[in-house]
């Protein structure tokens, strides 16, 4: 169940500059613009990365190729956060992506009443149902990792 929808607007510079994933890059129908540390859920039908597992969470910043995945700096960016009772994988423009994950970095942005309701232990977020799926940057340090992941998830 949706617990909260947050929205903020910041200048699209430095760490706040969003990343655009062009349509078709990860089998997405339209462009998807997300924050650099947003994680995408990738299911590999074949293990093209040699990680030894099919389910992956990948930070968008690791997919930069300055062509189909690029920093979209300048102006302002509207950011939206979807908070559920537990951390979820949802679809955005056809790409599986994580919902807002509450931890010590993100909890302070919540409205006071929601933060208070969640208490110190964050049910559904503290047990990290998707933990262990993160891919380290060095495993994606190869030409066009987005193309490799598109191939891996298609075949």
Short mmCIF file of C-alpha atoms in Angstrom, two decimals:
data_model
loop_
_atom_site.label_atom_id
_atom_site.label_comp_id
_atom_site.label_asym_id
_atom_site.label_seq_id
_atom_site.Cartn_x
_atom_site.Cartn_y
_atom_site.Cartn_z
CA UNK A 1 0.00 0.00 0.00
CA UNK A 2 1.23 3.52 -0.80
CA UNK A 3 2.20 5.23 2.45
CA UNK A 4 3.42 8.58 1.05
CA UNK A 5 4.18 10.37 -2.21
CA UNK A 6 6.86 13.02 -1.93
CA UNK A 7 7.89 15.69 -4.40
CA UNK A 8 10.66 18.24 -4.49
CA UNK A 9 12.33 20.47 -7.05
CA UNK A 10 16.07 21.08 -7.13
CA UNK A 11 18.59 22.55 -9.53
CA UNK A 12 19.77 19.83 -11.91
CA UNK A 13 23.49 20.21 -11.22
CA UNK A 14 26.23 18.11 -9.63
CA UNK A 15 24.88 15.23 -7.56
CA UNK A 16 21.33 16.42 -8.27
CA UNK A 17 21.63 16.24 -12.07
CA UNK A 18 19.33 13.44 -13.22
CA UNK A 19 20.25 10.67 -15.61
CA UNK A 20 18.21 10.00 -18.73
CA UNK A 21 17.80 6.46 -20.04
CA UNK A 22 16.73 6.83 -23.67
CA UNK A 23 13.75 4.84 -24.96
CA UNK A 24 14.73 1.29 -25.96
CA UNK A 25 17.98 1.25 -23.95
CA UNK A 26 16.69 -1.25 -21.38
CA UNK A 27 13.63 -2.30 -23.38
CA UNK A 28 11.81 0.80 -22.09
CA UNK A 29 9.08 2.37 -24.24
CA UNK A 30 9.89 5.99 -23.36
CA UNK A 31 12.78 7.95 -21.91
CA UNK A 32 13.15 7.50 -18.15
CA UNK A 33 14.77 10.22 -16.04
CA UNK A 34 15.93 9.22 -12.55
CA UNK A 35 18.42 10.25 -9.89
CA UNK A 36 21.98 8.89 -10.28
CA UNK A 37 21.73 6.56 -7.27
CA UNK A 38 18.33 5.17 -8.17
CA UNK A 39 18.56 1.40 -8.56
CA UNK A 40 17.01 -0.59 -11.38
CA UNK A 41 16.01 -4.22 -11.01
CA UNK A 42 17.37 -6.31 -13.86
CA UNK A 43 16.51 -9.95 -14.42
CA UNK A 44 19.18 -11.62 -16.53
CA UNK A 45 17.92 -14.51 -18.61
CA UNK A 46 21.58 -15.27 -19.34
CA UNK A 47 24.43 -14.26 -17.03
CA UNK A 48 26.24 -11.88 -19.39
CA UNK A 49 28.03 -10.19 -16.48
CA UNK A 50 29.34 -13.43 -14.99
CA UNK A 51 27.93 -12.62 -11.55
CA UNK A 52 26.39 -16.02 -10.94
CA UNK A 53 22.83 -14.83 -10.31
CA UNK A 54 19.93 -13.68 -12.42
CA UNK A 55 18.47 -10.89 -10.25
CA UNK A 56 20.40 -7.62 -10.00
CA UNK A 57 19.97 -4.12 -8.57
CA UNK A 58 22.04 -1.62 -10.52
CA UNK A 59 22.62 2.06 -9.73
CA UNK A 60 21.83 4.11 -12.81
CA UNK A 61 25.13 6.02 -12.50
CA UNK A 62 26.98 2.79 -13.34
CA UNK A 63 25.24 2.62 -16.73
CA UNK A 64 26.42 5.97 -18.08
CA UNK A 65 27.64 5.79 -21.67
CA UNK A 66 27.05 9.42 -22.81
CA UNK A 67 24.82 8.14 -25.61
CA UNK A 68 21.75 6.21 -24.47
CA UNK A 69 22.35 6.79 -20.73
CA UNK A 70 23.54 10.29 -19.97
CA UNK A 71 23.53 13.06 -17.37
CA UNK A 72 20.82 15.61 -18.09
CA UNK A 73 22.28 18.66 -16.32
CA UNK A 74 20.91 22.18 -16.28
CA UNK A 75 17.72 23.85 -15.18
CA UNK A 76 15.59 22.22 -12.52
CA UNK A 77 14.37 18.70 -11.91
CA UNK A 78 11.17 17.58 -10.20
CA UNK A 79 11.73 14.50 -8.12
CA UNK A 80 8.98 12.18 -6.88
CA UNK A 81 9.30 9.52 -4.21
CA UNK A 82 6.87 6.65 -3.70
CA UNK A 83 6.94 5.13 -0.24
CA UNK A 84 5.16 1.84 0.35
CA UNK A 85 4.72 -0.15 3.56
CA UNK A 86 7.76 -2.14 2.42
CA UNK A 87 10.48 -1.66 -0.16
CA UNK A 88 9.03 -2.59 -3.56
CA UNK A 89 10.04 -3.13 -7.16
CA UNK A 90 7.73 -1.09 -9.41
CA UNK A 91 7.70 -0.29 -13.12
CA UNK A 92 8.62 3.11 -14.55
CA UNK A 93 8.39 3.45 -18.34
CA UNK A 94 8.64 -0.34 -18.56
CA UNK A 95 11.79 -0.61 -16.43
CA UNK A 96 11.65 -2.40 -13.10
CA UNK A 97 12.91 0.07 -10.47
CA UNK A 98 12.96 0.31 -6.72
CA UNK A 99 10.52 2.36 -4.68
CA UNK A 100 11.80 4.68 -1.98
CA UNK A 101 13.98 2.79 0.46
CA UNK A 102 13.94 4.18 3.98
CA UNK A 103 17.25 4.17 5.76
CA UNK A 104 19.21 6.64 7.88
CA UNK A 105 19.88 8.86 4.82
CA UNK A 106 16.30 9.05 3.54
CA UNK A 107 14.24 8.98 6.73
CA UNK A 108 14.86 12.69 7.51
CA UNK A 109 13.03 13.79 4.32
CA UNK A 110 9.78 12.19 5.45
CA UNK A 111 7.04 14.31 6.98
CA UNK A 112 7.32 14.22 10.79
CA UNK A 113 4.11 12.21 11.29
CA UNK A 114 5.22 9.45 8.91
CA UNK A 115 8.72 9.33 10.33
CA UNK A 116 7.27 9.09 13.85
CA UNK A 117 4.85 6.32 12.80
CA UNK A 118 7.75 4.32 11.40
CA UNK A 119 9.68 4.52 14.67
CA UNK A 120 13.32 3.53 14.95
CA UNK A 121 12.84 0.13 13.34
CA UNK A 122 11.48 0.52 9.86
CA UNK A 123 9.18 -2.46 9.11
CA UNK A 124 9.57 -3.80 5.60
CA UNK A 125 12.52 -1.52 5.02
CA UNK A 126 14.95 -2.64 7.71
CA UNK A 127 14.92 -6.28 6.64
CA UNK A 128 15.86 -5.19 3.09
CA UNK A 129 13.98 -7.73 0.99
CA UNK A 130 16.24 -6.98 -1.98
CA UNK A 131 19.54 -6.98 -0.13
CA UNK A 132 22.42 -8.79 -1.74
CA UNK A 133 21.29 -7.97 -5.28
CA UNK A 134 23.44 -4.85 -5.71
CA UNK A 135 26.02 -4.92 -8.48
CA UNK A 136 29.29 -3.18 -7.76
CA UNK A 137 30.52 -0.59 -10.23
CA UNK A 138 33.65 -2.58 -11.10
CA UNK A 139 31.51 -5.42 -12.49
CA UNK A 140 29.96 -2.95 -14.93
CA UNK A 141 33.28 -1.37 -15.89
CA UNK A 142 33.12 -2.41 -19.54
CA UNK A 143 31.94 -0.82 -22.76
CA UNK A 144 28.22 -0.01 -22.69
CA UNK A 145 26.98 -1.98 -19.67
CA UNK A 146 23.39 -0.91 -20.48
CA UNK A 147 23.58 -2.76 -23.81
CA UNK A 148 24.98 -5.85 -22.05
CA UNK A 149 22.12 -5.79 -19.52
CA UNK A 150 19.52 -5.27 -22.28
CA UNK A 151 20.89 -8.34 -24.05
CA UNK A 152 21.04 -10.36 -20.86
CA UNK A 153 17.43 -9.58 -20.00
CA UNK A 154 16.12 -10.25 -23.52
CA UNK A 155 17.48 -13.71 -24.27
#
